[in-house]
Amino acid sequence: MSRPQRIVILGSTGSVGTSTLDVIARHPGRFEVWGLSGNRQLDELVAQCRRWQPRVVAVPGEPQARQLRAALAPLGLRTEVMAGEAALCEIAAHPEVDAVMAAIVGAAGLPPCMAAARAGKRLLLANKEALVVGGALFMQAVREGGATLLPIDSEHSAIFQCLPEDRGQWAARIDHIVLTASGGPFRRRDPATLASVTPEEACAHPNWVMGRKISVDSATMMNKALEVIEARWLFDLPPEQVQVVLHPQSIVHSMVVCRDASVLAQLGTPDMRVPIAYGLSFPQRIDSGAARLDFTTLAALTFEAMDLQRFPGLQLAYDALRSAEGTTTVLNAANEVAVEAFLERRIAFTAIHAVNCRTLDGMAAGMEPPRSVGDLLELDRRARAAAARHVQESAS
C-alpha cells in the first residue's frame, strides 16, 4: 500500500485506544488516524483530535457532540463531529477506511463491528463482547463481507500467532487450546472474604493496566469466561477444546496443543501494544514499544488449575455455550449491569455472580433464537432489565 493505512479507532480514549495511538506514533507515515470515537473522556478526545487531526470523530449523543464542537472550534481543525450509533457504524464502514480498531467496551460495540465486517474491513477486535453477543451472526457477517478479522485480546492474539495463516489447516492441527489467566488480584485471597472487596481492590490488577470494567471482570474471572466464548467463535472450536489454566506471571499469553502433542505458545511482556502492533501490521511485524523479555531475570513460570470455588463465573461460559442460542448474549448483558452496580457500590463483589446466575435462570425458558442484530439487541435489552431487577433485589 503506497499511501498510509487509514485507521478508525473506536474507543480511542480507553486503554486499548491510547495504546493503539502509541504504536501508531512510532511509525510516522505508515498509518493515518482517519477517525476516532470516545464516550466520557471528552478532554482526552479533544487532545487526541489536536494531535492526530482526524477527519471524523464520533460520540454517543448530540450533547457530547455540541460540547466537542465547541472545544474544537478554537483549534481551527477540519474534523467533523458526528453523534449516535449510526455515526459509529458509518465511520466503521466508510469506503476510505482500511482498518478499524474495535475497542469500545461492552455490547455497544456490536453494531459498528458488524458494519465494519459487512464492509470487508480489516477488523482489529479488542471488543470481545461483539463476538460474545453476536456469535454466529457476527462470524457470518465477517465471511460474507470478506473482512479480515484479527483478535487483539492478548490471549486470542497469542493463539492466532501460533496457528498457520491458512485457516483451512486449523482443524487438522488443533487438539485443543489453552487460555492463560493471571488470577487477578484475588488469586490467593480467602473466598470467604470476597464479599467485602471494594472497587478499588478489584481494579488493582497485578500485571495489566486496563479499564475499570475489564479489571473487575478479571477479578471475578468473567473476563476469562467471555474469552472462552470468544475463542469458540474465533477458532471454530467446541467448548471442550477451549481450556483455561492459571499463569500468574502473564508471560505465556496462551497455547495451542497440537494433535501430535506439540505445544505452541506465544510469550511476551504483559503489554497490550504487542497484539495491537501485530494486528496493525499483519502479516508483518513492527516495533510495538513494549519491553523485551529477559529470560535471565525470570524467576519462574508457573501454572495452576482453575479454582471454581473462587472463580465460579468461569463455568458460566461453558454452560452458556451448551445452552440455547442467545444465552451468551444474556450472560454478557447481565454481567455488564452487575459490574456497573458493583463499581457504583450498589452491590457486593460476590453479588455479581449471583446477578448473572439469576438472570440466566430467569430467561432460560422460552428464549427464541436471535436471527438478526435487532433480535440480539432486543435480547440484550431484556436481559439488562432483568439483571437490573436482580441488582435491586441484591441491594435491598
Coordinates of C-alpha atoms in Angstrom, one line a residue:
M1 CA 0.0 0.0 0.0
S2 CA 1.7 3.2 -1.2
R3 CA -0.4 5.6 0.9
P4 CA -0.7 5.3 4.7
Q5 CA -3.2 2.8 6.1
R6 CA -6.3 4.7 7.2
I7 CA -7.4 3.7 10.7
V8 CA -10.6 4.3 12.7
I9 CA -10.2 3.8 16.4
L10 CA -13.5 3.1 18.2
G11 CA -13.0 3.7 21.9
S12 CA -9.9 5.8 21.4
T13 CA -9.8 7.2 24.9
G14 CA -9.7 3.8 26.6
S15 CA -6.6 1.8 27.5
V16 CA -6.6 -0.1 24.2
G17 CA -7.3 3.0 22.2
T18 CA -4.5 5.0 23.7
S19 CA -2.1 2.1 23.3
T20 CA -3.1 1.9 19.6
L21 CA -2.2 5.6 19.2
D22 CA 1.1 5.0 21.0
V23 CA 2.0 2.2 18.5
I24 CA 0.9 4.4 15.5
A25 CA 3.0 7.3 16.8
R26 CA 6.1 5.0 16.5
H27 CA 5.6 4.6 12.7
P28 CA 5.2 8.0 11.1
G29 CA 3.9 7.8 7.6
R30 CA 2.7 4.2 7.9
F31 CA -0.7 4.9 9.4
E32 CA -3.3 7.7 9.2
V33 CA -5.7 8.2 12.0
W34 CA -8.8 8.8 9.9
G35 CA -11.4 8.6 12.6
L36 CA -11.8 8.4 16.4
S37 CA -14.7 7.8 18.8
G38 CA -15.0 8.4 22.6
N39 CA -17.5 8.5 25.3
R40 CA -17.0 10.2 28.6
Q41 CA -13.4 11.5 28.4
L42 CA -14.1 14.4 26.1
D43 CA -11.0 16.3 27.3
E44 CA -8.8 13.4 26.2
L45 CA -10.7 13.2 22.9
V46 CA -10.0 16.9 22.3
A47 CA -6.3 16.3 22.9
Q48 CA -6.3 13.4 20.5
C49 CA -8.0 15.5 17.9
R50 CA -5.4 18.2 18.3
R51 CA -2.6 15.7 18.0
W52 CA -3.9 13.5 15.2
Q53 CA -6.4 15.8 13.3
P54 CA -8.8 13.0 12.2
R55 CA -11.3 13.6 9.5
V56 CA -14.2 12.4 11.7
V57 CA -14.8 11.9 15.4
A58 CA -17.9 10.3 16.8
V59 CA -19.5 10.5 20.2
P60 CA -22.6 8.8 21.7
G61 CA -25.1 11.7 21.7
E62 CA -25.7 15.2 20.5
P63 CA -25.0 16.9 23.9
Q64 CA -21.4 15.5 23.8
A65 CA -21.2 16.5 20.1
R66 CA -22.1 20.1 20.9
Q67 CA -19.5 20.2 23.7
L68 CA -16.8 18.7 21.5
R69 CA -17.5 21.0 18.6
A70 CA -17.2 24.0 21.0
A71 CA -13.9 22.7 22.3
L72 CA -12.5 22.0 18.8
A73 CA -13.7 25.3 17.1
P74 CA -10.8 27.5 18.5
L75 CA -8.3 24.9 17.2
G76 CA -9.2 25.6 13.6
L77 CA -9.4 21.8 12.8
R78 CA -11.5 20.4 9.9
T79 CA -12.6 17.4 12.0
E80 CA -16.2 16.6 11.5
V81 CA -18.1 15.7 14.7
M82 CA -20.8 13.1 14.5
A83 CA -23.2 11.6 17.1
G84 CA -25.0 8.4 17.8
E85 CA -24.8 4.7 17.0
A86 CA -25.4 5.4 13.3
A87 CA -22.3 7.6 13.2
L88 CA -20.2 4.8 14.7
C89 CA -21.4 2.4 12.1
E90 CA -20.9 5.0 9.3
I91 CA -17.2 5.7 10.1
A92 CA -16.5 2.0 10.7
A93 CA -17.8 1.1 7.2
H94 CA -16.6 4.2 5.4
P95 CA -15.1 3.4 1.9
E96 CA -12.0 5.4 2.7
V97 CA -11.2 3.4 5.8
D98 CA -8.8 0.4 5.6
A99 CA -8.8 -0.9 9.2
V100 CA -11.0 -0.5 12.3
M101 CA -9.7 -0.9 15.9
A102 CA -12.8 -2.0 17.8
A103 CA -12.1 -1.1 21.4
I104 CA -15.5 0.0 22.6
V105 CA -16.2 -1.8 25.8
G106 CA -19.4 -3.9 26.0
A107 CA -22.3 -4.8 23.7
A108 CA -22.4 -1.2 22.5
G109 CA -19.5 -2.2 20.2
L110 CA -21.6 -4.8 18.3
P111 CA -23.3 -2.6 15.7
P112 CA -20.2 -0.8 14.4
C113 CA -18.3 -4.1 14.5
M114 CA -21.0 -5.6 12.3
A115 CA -20.9 -2.6 10.0
A116 CA -17.1 -3.0 9.6
A117 CA -17.4 -6.7 9.0
R118 CA -20.1 -6.3 6.3
A119 CA -17.9 -3.6 4.6
G120 CA -15.0 -6.0 4.4
K121 CA -12.6 -4.1 6.6
R122 CA -9.5 -5.2 8.4
L123 CA -11.2 -5.5 11.8
L124 CA -8.9 -5.5 14.9
L125 CA -11.2 -6.9 17.5
A126 CA -10.5 -5.8 21.1
N127 CA -14.2 -5.7 21.8
K128 CA -14.8 -9.4 22.9
E129 CA -18.4 -8.7 23.6
A130 CA -19.1 -8.3 19.9
L131 CA -18.4 -12.0 19.5
V132 CA -19.9 -13.0 22.8
V133 CA -23.2 -11.2 21.8
G134 CA -23.0 -11.7 18.1
G135 CA -21.7 -15.2 17.9
A136 CA -22.7 -17.0 14.6
L137 CA -24.3 -13.8 13.2
F138 CA -21.1 -11.9 13.6
M139 CA -19.0 -14.6 12.0
Q140 CA -21.4 -14.8 9.2
A141 CA -21.0 -11.1 8.6
V142 CA -17.2 -11.5 8.6
R143 CA -17.4 -14.2 5.9
E144 CA -20.0 -12.6 3.7
G145 CA -18.3 -9.2 3.9
G146 CA -14.8 -10.6 3.2
A147 CA -13.4 -8.9 6.3
T148 CA -10.1 -9.8 7.8
L149 CA -10.7 -10.5 11.5
L150 CA -7.7 -10.1 13.7
P151 CA -8.0 -10.7 17.5
I152 CA -6.4 -8.1 19.8
D153 CA -7.1 -9.7 23.2
S154 CA -3.6 -10.9 24.2
E155 CA -4.8 -14.5 24.7
H156 CA -6.6 -14.8 21.3
S157 CA -3.8 -13.0 19.5
A158 CA -1.4 -15.5 21.0
I159 CA -3.5 -18.4 19.7
F160 CA -3.8 -16.7 16.3
Q161 CA 0.0 -16.2 16.1
C162 CA 0.6 -19.9 16.9
L163 CA -1.7 -21.1 14.0
P164 CA -0.9 -21.3 10.3
E165 CA -2.2 -18.4 8.2
D166 CA -4.3 -20.8 6.2
R167 CA -7.4 -21.1 8.3
G168 CA -8.3 -24.3 6.5
Q169 CA -5.5 -26.1 8.3
W170 CA -6.6 -25.2 11.8
A171 CA -9.0 -28.1 12.4
A172 CA -6.4 -30.6 11.3
R173 CA -3.7 -29.1 13.5
I174 CA -5.5 -28.4 16.8
D175 CA -6.2 -30.9 19.6
H176 CA -7.2 -28.0 22.0
I177 CA -6.2 -24.6 23.0
V178 CA -5.3 -23.3 26.5
L179 CA -6.1 -19.7 27.5
T180 CA -3.9 -18.5 30.3
A181 CA -5.3 -16.3 33.2
S182 CA -3.3 -14.4 35.7
G183 CA -5.8 -15.0 38.5
G184 CA -6.2 -11.3 39.1
P185 CA -5.8 -9.6 42.5
F186 CA -7.7 -12.3 44.5
R187 CA -5.9 -15.5 43.4
R188 CA -4.7 -16.2 46.9
R189 CA -7.4 -14.4 48.9
D190 CA -9.8 -16.4 51.1
P191 CA -13.1 -16.8 49.2
A192 CA -14.9 -16.2 52.4
T193 CA -13.6 -12.6 52.5
L194 CA -14.6 -11.7 48.9
A195 CA -17.9 -10.1 49.9
S196 CA -16.0 -7.2 51.4
V197 CA -13.9 -6.4 48.3
T198 CA -14.0 -2.7 47.2
P199 CA -14.0 -1.4 43.6
E200 CA -10.5 -0.1 44.2
E201 CA -9.2 -3.5 45.2
A202 CA -10.9 -5.2 42.3
C203 CA -9.4 -2.7 39.8
A204 CA -5.9 -3.2 41.1
H205 CA -4.7 -5.8 38.6
P206 CA -1.2 -7.1 39.5
N207 CA 0.0 -7.4 35.8
W208 CA -2.1 -5.4 33.4
V209 CA -3.2 -1.8 33.1
M210 CA -6.8 -1.9 32.0
G211 CA -10.1 0.0 32.2
R212 CA -12.3 -0.4 35.3
K213 CA -14.9 -2.8 33.8
I214 CA -12.4 -5.3 32.4
S215 CA -10.4 -5.1 35.6
V216 CA -13.4 -6.2 37.6
D217 CA -14.1 -8.9 35.0
S218 CA -10.5 -10.1 35.5
A219 CA -11.0 -10.2 39.3
T220 CA -14.2 -12.3 39.0
M221 CA -12.7 -14.3 36.1
M222 CA -15.7 -13.3 34.0
N223 CA -13.2 -11.8 31.6
K224 CA -11.9 -15.3 31.0
A225 CA -15.4 -16.7 30.7
L226 CA -16.1 -14.2 27.9
E227 CA -12.8 -15.1 26.3
V228 CA -13.8 -18.8 26.2
I229 CA -16.9 -17.8 24.3
E230 CA -14.9 -15.5 22.0
A231 CA -12.4 -18.3 21.3
R232 CA -15.1 -20.8 20.5
W233 CA -16.2 -18.5 17.6
L234 CA -12.8 -17.1 16.5
F235 CA -11.3 -20.5 16.1
D236 CA -14.5 -22.6 15.4
L237 CA -13.9 -24.9 18.3
P238 CA -16.4 -26.7 20.6
P239 CA -16.3 -25.7 24.2
E240 CA -14.4 -28.8 25.3
Q241 CA -11.5 -27.8 23.1
V242 CA -11.1 -24.5 24.9
Q243 CA -9.3 -24.9 28.3
V244 CA -8.1 -22.4 30.9
V245 CA -5.1 -22.5 33.2
L246 CA -3.8 -20.0 35.8
H247 CA -0.5 -18.5 35.0
P248 CA 0.3 -15.7 37.5
Q249 CA 3.2 -14.2 35.7
S250 CA 1.3 -13.3 32.5
I251 CA 4.3 -14.2 30.3
V252 CA 2.8 -17.1 28.4
H253 CA -0.2 -15.5 26.8
S254 CA -1.9 -18.7 25.6
M255 CA -1.0 -22.1 24.0
V256 CA -2.1 -24.4 21.1
V257 CA -1.8 -28.1 21.8
C258 CA -1.4 -29.8 18.5
R259 CA -2.7 -33.3 17.5
D260 CA 0.9 -34.6 17.7
A261 CA 1.1 -33.4 21.4
S262 CA 3.4 -30.5 20.5
V263 CA 2.6 -27.3 22.3
L264 CA 3.0 -23.9 20.6
A265 CA 3.0 -20.8 22.9
Q266 CA 3.4 -17.1 22.4
L267 CA 5.4 -15.3 25.1
G268 CA 6.0 -11.7 25.9
T269 CA 5.8 -9.0 28.5
P270 CA 2.2 -8.1 29.6
D271 CA 1.8 -5.1 27.3
M272 CA -1.2 -4.7 25.0
R273 CA 0.9 -2.9 22.5
V274 CA 2.3 -6.2 21.3
P275 CA -1.0 -7.7 20.0
I276 CA -2.0 -4.2 18.8
A277 CA 1.2 -3.9 16.7
Y278 CA 0.7 -7.4 15.3
G279 CA -2.9 -6.6 14.3
L280 CA -1.9 -3.3 12.7
S281 CA 0.9 -4.8 10.7
F282 CA -0.3 -8.3 10.0
P283 CA 1.2 -10.4 8.4
Q284 CA 4.3 -8.3 9.0
R285 CA 5.7 -7.3 12.4
I286 CA 6.6 -3.8 13.6
D287 CA 8.0 -2.2 16.7
S288 CA 5.4 -2.1 19.5
G289 CA 7.3 -0.2 22.1
A290 CA 7.0 -3.0 24.6
A291 CA 9.9 -4.1 26.7
R292 CA 11.6 -7.3 25.5
L293 CA 11.6 -10.4 27.7
D294 CA 14.9 -11.0 29.6
F295 CA 14.8 -14.7 30.3
T296 CA 17.7 -14.4 32.7
T297 CA 15.6 -12.4 35.1
L298 CA 12.5 -14.7 35.1
A299 CA 12.5 -16.5 38.4
A300 CA 9.8 -19.0 37.3
L301 CA 6.9 -19.6 35.0
T302 CA 4.2 -21.4 37.0
F303 CA 0.8 -22.9 36.1
E304 CA -2.1 -23.9 38.3
A305 CA -5.5 -25.5 37.9
M306 CA -8.6 -23.2 38.0
D307 CA -10.3 -22.9 41.4
L308 CA -14.0 -22.8 40.5
Q309 CA -15.0 -22.1 44.1
R310 CA -13.0 -18.8 44.0
F311 CA -14.0 -18.1 40.4
P312 CA -17.5 -19.6 39.8
G313 CA -18.2 -17.4 36.9
L314 CA -15.9 -19.3 34.5
Q315 CA -18.2 -22.2 34.4
L316 CA -21.0 -20.0 33.1
A317 CA -19.2 -19.7 29.8
Y318 CA -19.3 -23.4 29.2
D319 CA -22.9 -23.7 30.4
A320 CA -24.0 -20.8 28.2
L321 CA -22.2 -22.2 25.1
R322 CA -24.1 -25.5 25.6
S323 CA -27.4 -23.8 26.1
A324 CA -29.9 -22.2 23.7
E325 CA -28.6 -19.8 21.1
G326 CA -28.6 -16.3 22.6
T327 CA -27.7 -17.4 26.1
T328 CA -24.2 -15.9 25.8
T329 CA -25.9 -12.6 24.9
V330 CA -27.9 -12.8 28.2
L331 CA -24.8 -13.6 30.2
N332 CA -22.9 -10.6 28.8
A333 CA -25.7 -8.2 29.4
A334 CA -26.2 -9.4 33.0
N335 CA -22.5 -9.1 33.7
E336 CA -22.3 -5.6 32.4
V337 CA -25.2 -4.5 34.6
A338 CA -23.8 -6.3 37.6
V339 CA -20.3 -4.9 37.2
E340 CA -21.6 -1.3 36.8
A341 CA -23.7 -1.8 40.0
F342 CA -20.6 -3.0 41.9
L343 CA -18.4 -0.1 40.7
E344 CA -21.2 2.2 41.9
R345 CA -21.1 0.4 45.3
R346 CA -24.7 -0.7 45.0
I347 CA -24.0 -4.4 45.3
A348 CA -21.2 -6.5 46.8
F349 CA -18.4 -8.1 44.8
T350 CA -19.9 -11.6 45.3
A351 CA -23.3 -10.4 44.1
I352 CA -22.0 -10.0 40.6
H353 CA -22.1 -13.8 40.1
A354 CA -25.5 -14.1 41.8
V355 CA -27.0 -11.5 39.5
N356 CA -25.5 -13.3 36.5
C357 CA -26.9 -16.6 37.6
R358 CA -30.4 -15.3 38.4
T359 CA -30.6 -13.5 35.1
L360 CA -29.6 -16.6 33.2
D361 CA -32.1 -18.8 35.1
G362 CA -34.9 -16.3 34.7
M363 CA -34.6 -16.0 30.9
A364 CA -33.7 -19.6 30.1
A365 CA -37.3 -20.7 29.4
G366 CA -38.9 -19.8 26.1
M367 CA -35.9 -17.8 24.7
E368 CA -36.3 -17.5 20.9
P369 CA -33.1 -17.9 18.8
P370 CA -31.9 -14.5 17.6
R371 CA -31.9 -14.2 13.8
S372 CA -30.8 -10.6 13.3
V373 CA -28.8 -7.9 15.0
G374 CA -32.2 -6.4 16.0
D375 CA -33.1 -9.7 17.8
L376 CA -29.7 -9.7 19.6
L377 CA -30.1 -6.1 20.8
E378 CA -33.7 -6.8 21.9
L379 CA -32.5 -9.8 23.8
D380 CA -29.7 -7.7 25.3
R381 CA -32.3 -5.1 26.4
R382 CA -34.5 -7.6 28.1
A383 CA -31.5 -9.2 29.9
R384 CA -30.4 -5.9 31.2
A385 CA -33.8 -5.1 32.5
A386 CA -33.9 -8.5 34.3
A387 CA -30.4 -8.0 35.7
A388 CA -31.3 -4.5 36.9
R389 CA -34.2 -6.1 38.9
H390 CA -31.9 -8.6 40.4
V391 CA -29.4 -5.9 41.3
Q392 CA -32.2 -4.1 43.1
E393 CA -33.1 -7.3 45.0
S394 CA -29.4 -7.8 46.0
A395 CA -29.1 -4.2 47.1
S396 CA -32.2 -4.3 49.3

